[in-house]
Every structure is written in C-alpha cells, then in structure tokens.
Tab-separated table of C-alpha atoms and ligand atoms in Angstrom:
chain	number	residue	atom	x	y	z
W	1368	MET	CA	-221.146	-260.953	-13.586
W	1369	PRO	CA	-218.686	-264.715	-14.043
W	1370	GLY	CA	-221.651	-265.519	-16.443
W	1371	GLN	CA	-220.905	-263.374	-18.382
W	1372	LEU	CA	-216.972	-264.137	-18.901
W	1373	ALA	CA	-217.557	-268.105	-19.055
W	1374	LEU	CA	-216.853	-268.476	-22.710
W	1375	ARG	CA	-214.929	-266.310	-24.815
W	1376	ARG	CA	-216.948	-263.754	-26.830
W	1377	VAL	CA	-215.001	-262.176	-30.107
W	1378	GLU	CA	-216.899	-259.504	-31.356
W	1379	PRO	CA	-215.289	-256.598	-33.953
W	1380	GLU	CA	-213.465	-253.838	-32.385
W	1381	ILE	CA	-213.944	-250.330	-33.723
W	1382	LEU	CA	-210.322	-249.668	-33.925
W	1383	ASP	CA	-209.744	-252.140	-36.654
W	1384	GLY	CA	-212.148	-250.201	-38.793
W	1385	LEU	CA	-210.991	-246.945	-38.707
W	1386	SER	CA	-208.127	-246.060	-41.251
W	1387	ALA	CA	-204.556	-245.476	-39.545
W	1388	GLY	CA	-205.027	-241.658	-40.059
W	1389	ASP	CA	-208.400	-241.379	-38.342
W	1390	PRO	CA	-208.072	-239.256	-35.126
W	1391	ARG	CA	-210.128	-241.068	-32.983
W	1392	ALA	CA	-207.977	-244.582	-34.144
W	1393	GLN	CA	-204.711	-242.470	-33.060
W	1394	ALA	CA	-206.411	-241.454	-29.864
W	1395	SER	CA	-207.350	-244.565	-29.552
W	1396	ARG	CA	-203.524	-245.738	-29.929
W	1397	ARG	CA	-202.914	-243.531	-27.739
W	1398	ASP	CA	-204.970	-244.526	-24.442
W	1399	LEU	CA	-203.586	-248.249	-25.511
W	1400	ARG	CA	-199.909	-247.072	-25.159
W	1401	ARG	CA	-201.344	-245.875	-21.321
W	1402	ILE	CA	-203.282	-249.104	-21.119
W	1403	ASN	CA	-200.424	-251.206	-21.908
W	1404	ALA	CA	-198.324	-249.223	-19.152
W	1405	LEU	CA	-201.248	-249.671	-16.752
W	1406	MET	CA	-200.907	-253.483	-17.412
W	1407	ILE	CA	-197.191	-253.661	-17.330
W	1408	GLN	CA	-197.627	-255.634	-20.565
W	1409	ALA	CA	-194.118	-254.834	-21.463
W	1410	GLY	CA	-192.403	-255.492	-18.177
W	1411	ILE	CA	-194.233	-258.875	-17.845
W	1412	MET	CA	-193.378	-259.599	-21.415
W	1413	ALA	CA	-189.735	-258.833	-20.745
W	1414	ARG	CA	-189.997	-261.086	-17.993
W	1415	LEU	CA	-190.891	-263.937	-19.824
W	1416	LEU	CA	-188.048	-263.211	-22.791
W	1417	ARG	CA	-185.504	-263.244	-20.298
W	1418	ARG	CA	-186.790	-266.658	-18.571
W	1419	ARG	CA	-187.641	-268.676	-21.347
W	1420	VAL	CA	-185.379	-268.045	-24.442
W	1421	ALA	CA	-182.276	-269.763	-23.747
W	1422	ARG	CA	-179.553	-267.369	-26.087
W	1423	PRO	CA	-179.984	-264.060	-26.829
W	1424	PRO	CA	-181.842	-264.172	-30.243
W	1425	ARG	CA	-180.688	-262.944	-33.600
W	1426	ARG	CA	-184.194	-262.429	-35.090
W	1427	ILE	CA	-187.612	-261.620	-33.331
W	1428	LEU	CA	-190.797	-261.135	-35.034
W	1429	GLU	CA	-193.823	-259.309	-33.366
W	1430	ILE	CA	-197.280	-259.965	-35.249
W	1431	GLY	CA	-200.058	-257.367	-34.618
W	1432	ALA	CA	-197.075	-255.035	-33.908
W	1433	GLY	CA	-199.085	-251.740	-34.008
W	1434	ASP	CA	-197.257	-248.447	-33.927
W	1435	GLY	CA	-194.582	-250.562	-32.297
W	1436	ALA	CA	-194.483	-248.349	-28.759
W	1437	PHE	CA	-195.007	-251.724	-26.769
W	1438	MET	CA	-192.098	-253.257	-28.573
W	1439	LEU	CA	-189.852	-250.494	-28.211
W	1440	ALA	CA	-190.698	-250.624	-24.515
W	1441	VAL	CA	-189.767	-254.344	-24.210
W	1442	ALA	CA	-186.543	-253.699	-26.589
W	1443	ARG	CA	-185.781	-250.994	-23.728
W	1444	ARG	CA	-185.785	-253.537	-21.160
W	1445	MET	CA	-183.605	-256.083	-23.272
W	1446	ALA	CA	-181.355	-254.251	-25.676
W	1447	LYS	CA	-178.453	-254.400	-22.840
W	1448	ARG	CA	-178.390	-258.097	-22.271
W	1449	TRP	CA	-179.891	-258.863	-26.118
W	1450	PRO	CA	-177.680	-256.320	-28.144
W	1451	ARG	CA	-178.218	-256.375	-32.415
W	1452	VAL	CA	-181.834	-257.842	-32.592
W	1453	GLU	CA	-183.295	-257.778	-35.903
W	1454	LEU	CA	-186.846	-257.549	-35.547
W	1455	THR	CA	-189.630	-257.441	-37.779
W	1456	LEU	CA	-192.888	-255.555	-36.412
W	1457	LEU	CA	-195.474	-257.013	-38.616
W	1458	ASP	CA	-199.487	-255.185	-38.808
W	1459	ARG	CA	-201.867	-254.934	-41.328
W	1460	ALA	CA	-201.712	-251.052	-40.562
W	1461	ASP	CA	-199.366	-249.389	-41.592
W	1462	LEU	CA	-198.220	-247.042	-38.235
W	1463	ILE	CA	-194.066	-247.745	-38.109
W	1464	THR	CA	-192.675	-244.107	-38.562
W	1465	GLY	CA	-189.040	-243.385	-39.518
W	1466	LEU	CA	-188.831	-242.277	-35.802
W	1467	ARG	CA	-189.523	-245.435	-34.392
W	1468	ILE	CA	-187.293	-247.493	-36.492
W	1469	ASP	CA	-184.760	-244.526	-35.042
W	1470	GLU	CA	-185.663	-245.512	-31.395
W	1471	PHE	CA	-185.029	-249.345	-32.393
W	1472	ALA	CA	-181.541	-248.415	-33.914
W	1473	ALA	CA	-180.142	-246.512	-30.510
W	1474	LEU	CA	-181.042	-249.078	-28.434
W	1475	GLY	CA	-178.503	-251.608	-31.030
W	1476	TRP	CA	-181.917	-253.184	-32.701
W	1477	ARG	CA	-182.477	-253.086	-36.492
W	1478	ALA	CA	-186.327	-252.847	-37.134
W	1479	GLU	CA	-188.276	-253.193	-40.128
W	1480	ALA	CA	-192.209	-252.923	-40.858
W	1481	VAL	CA	-193.696	-255.656	-42.599
W	1482	THR	CA	-197.833	-254.361	-43.629
W	1483	ALA	CA	-199.887	-257.348	-44.110
W	1484	ASP	CA	-202.851	-259.115	-42.929
W	1485	VAL	CA	-200.576	-261.883	-40.813
W	1486	PHE	CA	-202.861	-264.603	-42.213
W	1487	GLU	CA	-202.186	-263.509	-45.751
W	1488	TRP	CA	-198.632	-263.123	-45.359
W	1489	LEU	CA	-198.449	-266.244	-43.685
W	1490	THR	CA	-199.423	-268.005	-46.757
W	1491	ARG	CA	-196.803	-266.369	-49.109
W	1492	ALA	CA	-193.578	-268.749	-49.196
W	1493	GLY	CA	-189.715	-268.594	-48.269
W	1494	HIS	CA	-190.109	-266.794	-44.990
W	1495	GLN	CA	-186.952	-266.960	-43.060
W	1496	ARG	CA	-187.192	-268.788	-39.408
W	1497	VAL	CA	-186.885	-266.789	-35.969
W	1498	ASP	CA	-185.778	-267.241	-32.962
W	1499	VAL	CA	-189.093	-265.635	-30.862
W	1500	ILE	CA	-192.430	-264.960	-32.528
W	1501	ALA	CA	-193.806	-262.281	-29.732
W	1502	ALA	CA	-197.664	-260.606	-29.940
W	1503	ASN	CA	-198.903	-258.526	-27.232
W	1504	LEU	CA	-202.903	-257.670	-27.275
W	1505	PHE	CA	-203.151	-259.593	-30.428
W	1506	LEU	CA	-204.350	-263.527	-30.465
W	1507	HIS	CA	-207.874	-261.740	-28.520
W	1508	HIS	CA	-208.884	-260.583	-31.944
W	1509	PHE	CA	-209.440	-264.371	-32.867
W	1510	ASP	CA	-211.783	-266.970	-32.400
W	1511	ASP	CA	-210.618	-270.697	-32.302
W	1512	ALA	CA	-210.324	-271.389	-35.718
W	1513	GLY	CA	-208.803	-268.598	-36.485
W	1514	LEU	CA	-206.382	-269.100	-33.739
W	1515	ALA	CA	-205.578	-272.879	-34.648
W	1516	SER	CA	-205.128	-271.655	-38.350
W	1517	LEU	CA	-202.570	-268.973	-37.340
W	1518	PHE	CA	-200.627	-270.884	-34.801
W	1519	ALA	CA	-200.473	-273.915	-37.572
W	1520	GLY	CA	-198.883	-271.422	-39.733
W	1521	LEU	CA	-196.593	-269.583	-37.309
W	1522	ARG	CA	-195.380	-272.975	-35.384
W	1523	PRO	CA	-192.483	-273.875	-38.069
W	1524	LEU	CA	-190.814	-270.103	-38.187
W	1525	THR	CA	-190.244	-270.223	-34.709
W	1526	ALA	CA	-188.807	-272.017	-31.686
W	1527	VAL	CA	-190.317	-269.912	-28.930
W	1528	PHE	CA	-194.005	-268.310	-29.155
W	1529	ILE	CA	-195.104	-265.658	-26.573
W	1530	ALA	CA	-198.294	-263.752	-26.271
W	1531	THR	CA	-199.317	-261.228	-23.453
W	1532	GLU	CA	-202.847	-261.055	-23.860
W	1533	PRO	CA	-206.500	-259.912	-22.156
W	1534	ARG	CA	-207.262	-261.833	-18.913
W	1535	ARG	CA	-211.190	-262.763	-19.558
W	1536	GLY	CA	-211.738	-261.917	-15.144
W	1537	ALA	CA	-214.535	-260.134	-13.855
W	1538	VAL	CA	-211.757	-257.550	-12.383
W	1539	ALA	CA	-210.241	-256.921	-16.215
W	1540	LEU	CA	-214.088	-256.222	-17.013
W	1541	ALA	CA	-214.531	-253.998	-14.312
W	1542	ALA	CA	-211.212	-252.022	-14.578
W	1543	SER	CA	-211.936	-251.709	-18.575
W	1544	ARG	CA	-215.168	-249.996	-17.823
W	1545	LEU	CA	-213.324	-247.586	-15.813
W	1546	LEU	CA	-211.273	-246.026	-18.505
W	1547	TRP	CA	-212.714	-242.933	-18.834
W	1548	ALA	CA	-211.041	-241.859	-15.709
W	1549	ILE	CA	-208.203	-241.380	-17.644
W	1550	GLY	CA	-209.544	-239.945	-20.527
W	1551	ALA	CA	-210.440	-242.971	-22.719
W	1552	ASN	CA	-211.756	-241.867	-26.010
W	1553	ASP	CA	-214.957	-244.002	-27.498
W	1554	VAL	CA	-213.279	-245.875	-29.730
W	1555	THR	CA	-211.302	-247.555	-26.223
W	1556	LEU	CA	-214.329	-247.525	-24.040
W	1557	HIS	CA	-215.914	-250.000	-26.475
W	1558	ASP	CA	-212.678	-251.836	-27.230
W	1559	ALA	CA	-211.175	-252.146	-23.961
W	1560	PRO	CA	-214.423	-254.161	-22.465
W	1561	ALA	CA	-214.401	-256.039	-25.842
W	1562	SER	CA	-210.817	-257.304	-25.572
W	1563	VAL	CA	-211.561	-258.530	-22.345
W	1564	ARG	CA	-214.581	-260.432	-22.895
W	1565	ALA	CA	-212.696	-261.778	-25.843
W	1566	GLY	CA	-209.608	-262.704	-23.682
W	1567	PHE	CA	-208.609	-266.119	-22.242
W	1568	VAL	CA	-208.443	-267.950	-19.238
W	1569	GLY	CA	-206.999	-271.365	-18.217
W	1570	ALA	CA	-205.225	-273.613	-20.556
W	1571	GLU	CA	-207.980	-272.326	-24.058
W	1572	LEU	CA	-204.578	-271.166	-25.574
W	1573	SER	CA	-202.404	-274.143	-25.436
W	1574	GLY	CA	-205.052	-276.716	-26.652
W	1575	LEU	CA	-205.161	-274.650	-29.902
W	1576	TRP	CA	-201.242	-274.937	-30.168
W	1577	PRO	CA	-199.938	-277.507	-32.542
W	1578	ARG	CA	-197.953	-280.130	-30.440
W	1579	GLY	CA	-194.580	-281.315	-31.558
W	1580	ASP	CA	-191.714	-284.009	-30.190
W	1581	GLY	CA	-190.737	-282.145	-26.834
W	1582	ALA	CA	-192.831	-278.806	-26.969
W	1583	PHE	CA	-193.213	-277.067	-23.473
W	1584	ILE	CA	-195.927	-275.071	-22.936
W	1585	GLU	CA	-196.684	-272.668	-20.326
W	1586	GLU	CA	-200.117	-270.634	-19.799
W	1587	ARG	CA	-201.136	-268.567	-16.787
W	1588	ASP	CA	-202.500	-265.432	-15.589
W	1589	ILE	CA	-200.115	-262.882	-14.374
W	1590	GLY	CA	-201.967	-260.435	-12.134
W	1591	PRO	CA	-205.612	-259.477	-12.412
W	1592	PHE	CA	-205.331	-258.281	-16.377
W	1593	THR	CA	-202.887	-260.250	-18.090
W	1594	HIS	CA	-202.958	-263.912	-19.817
W	1595	THR	CA	-199.636	-265.098	-20.713
W	1596	PHE	CA	-198.682	-268.206	-23.387
W	1597	VAL	CA	-195.418	-269.770	-23.931
W	1598	ALA	CA	-194.448	-272.104	-26.314
W	1599	THR	CA	-190.734	-273.220	-26.761
W	1600	ASP	CA	-188.817	-276.159	-28.755
W	1601	ASP	CA	-185.934	-275.075	-25.698
W	1602	PRO	CA	-187.423	-275.389	-22.240
W	1603	ARG	CA	-184.611	-273.886	-19.654
L	2087	LIG	C1	-205.017	-253.967	-29.853
L	2087	LIG	S1	-203.928	-253.733	-30.964
L	2087	LIG	C2	-202.212	-254.454	-30.098
L	2087	LIG	C3	-201.003	-253.283	-31.022
L	2087	LIG	C4	-199.610	-253.633	-30.599
L	2087	LIG	N1	-199.024	-255.248	-29.718
L	2087	LIG	C5	-199.789	-253.089	-28.667
L	2087	LIG	O1	-199.660	-253.425	-27.923
L	2087	LIG	O2	-199.915	-251.898	-28.490
L	2087	LIG	C6	-204.168	-254.814	-32.082
L	2087	LIG	C7	-203.385	-254.566	-33.153
L	2087	LIG	O3	-203.306	-255.910	-34.327
L	2087	LIG	C8	-203.526	-255.901	-36.104
L	2087	LIG	N2	-204.134	-256.611	-36.265
L	2087	LIG	C9	-205.446	-256.624	-36.145
L	2087	LIG	N3	-205.799	-257.956	-37.182
L	2087	LIG	C10	-204.675	-258.577	-37.659
L	2087	LIG	C11	-203.823	-259.333	-39.111
L	2087	LIG	N4	-205.062	-259.996	-39.632
L	2087	LIG	N5	-202.894	-259.481	-39.540
L	2087	LIG	C12	-201.921	-258.296	-39.007
L	2087	LIG	N6	-202.509	-257.074	-37.908
L	2087	LIG	C13	-203.777	-257.294	-37.260
L	2087	LIG	C14	-204.399	-254.056	-35.573
L	2087	LIG	O4	-203.822	-253.737	-36.684
L	2087	LIG	C15	-203.786	-253.219	-34.521
L	2087	LIG	O5	-202.883	-252.687	-34.494
C-alpha cells in the first residue's frame, strides 16, 4: 500500500462532473460535511488562522468554497475575535444559498458568493487584495502544473494563504475506504480515496509557492488525515 501512495495521482472526481442539483451530488456534499467534521478540518483551519494571521482580517477569500458549510464552521470559531469580516466564497458551482449568507450575517460576517472557475477568475483584472485566502479539500484537484499556475495567480492578491488538504497516507486511504460505514454514497466512496491519492506529503506544496523576500512557509501533517500549508509575508 505505501508504494501505491508514493506518487500523487490526480484523477477526475465524480462530484466535479455532476450538476449542483443532482441528488447524488447533493448526497455527496452532505457526506462531505460529515467527512470535514470527522477530519476536524474547521478546527484545524481556525487554529492556523489564529496562529498565523497577525491582525483581525477585513477581507477573506475562500477558493473552492462549495456550499459554504466548511467556512461557516470556521466563522463560528472565529467571529468573536474577528468581527465584521468581508468574506468571498468562490466556487465554480453555484451552491451558496440566501440562508447561508444569513448564517454568516448572524455572526457579523458579510458574505458574498462568486460563481466562477478560479483559473478563469484569476485572469480577470482589478481584483481587490484580501488579507487571507483559504482553501479546504481543494488543492488536491490539481496537478503540480495547475497548482503552480494557481499559486502564481493568488500570490499577488494576499499576504497569507492557508490550505487544509488530504494527507496522502495509508491510514487516510484505509479510512476513506470505510466511509460506507457512515452511509456515504457511491460518489463519495469513489471520490474520497481518489482525494487521498491526490493528497500531499512532505513539502510538496512549498516547492510550488512563488517565493518572495521574507515569505514564511509552513507545511506539515496534522493527525492522520490532514496536510496543511501556510504561506505568509507576516510571520508572527
Ligand atoms: C471537495 S469540494 C470542497 C468544498 C469545500 N471547500 C468544503 O470543504 O466543503 C471541492 C470544491 O471545489 C470546487 N472546484 C473544483 N474545481 C474548481 C475550479 N477550477 N474553480 C472553482 N471551484 C472548483 C468544486 O465545485 C467543489 O465545490
């Protein structure tokens, strides 16, 4: 099994090919919310934000934000110390409901949805800089050339980039194959192991981030399932 994981393998995920309203996609996104909870992804992201973002941010962008449930869980952990954040939730699928926007508003965060492919969005001119760009279970969709191009586009837009991704390891792969036990559907049972095989180890992401003067990079595993990456111009 370790040999199977030695190299990243990026393959199409079924969810990416389904329309937002497809019942199999809706069920798989429900699975994703439970998987995020099992992996404690929101807690891990909140901890990285607290440790690595020096001042309360005014503007945060999440790329590959899905239905916004993950970032809402993060906001619930952060909103007391970080009030009045302007949050942009970008995803190529149109999944952010008015109810979700209201849930952020109840925490004092003003959220807006942008429906766009991130690569196409980056080619548009005139983006405002943000204080933080975040990504959860998103980077693993792309091969190294795609990630290098993504990072080159994101780099001028932010001082801090934080990602929480699948860890490419035997324990995570074995766990991803047991998701039938929580009632995961066929889409999730395909996509979860595919995500682990496309996940990260070591310093694979660090090598792809465009270095600048004084950039601080931290890349490491947290627990058996999560691989984290932080790039910041303002190390604390
Ligand atoms: C595994 S889901 C994670 C969603 C969310 N971050 C979460 O944790 O629930 C990956 C998301 O990336 C989106 N996505 C994939 N490729 C994209 C692209 N090129 N541009 C924007 N979004 C993309 C998909 O639509 C999907 O919602």
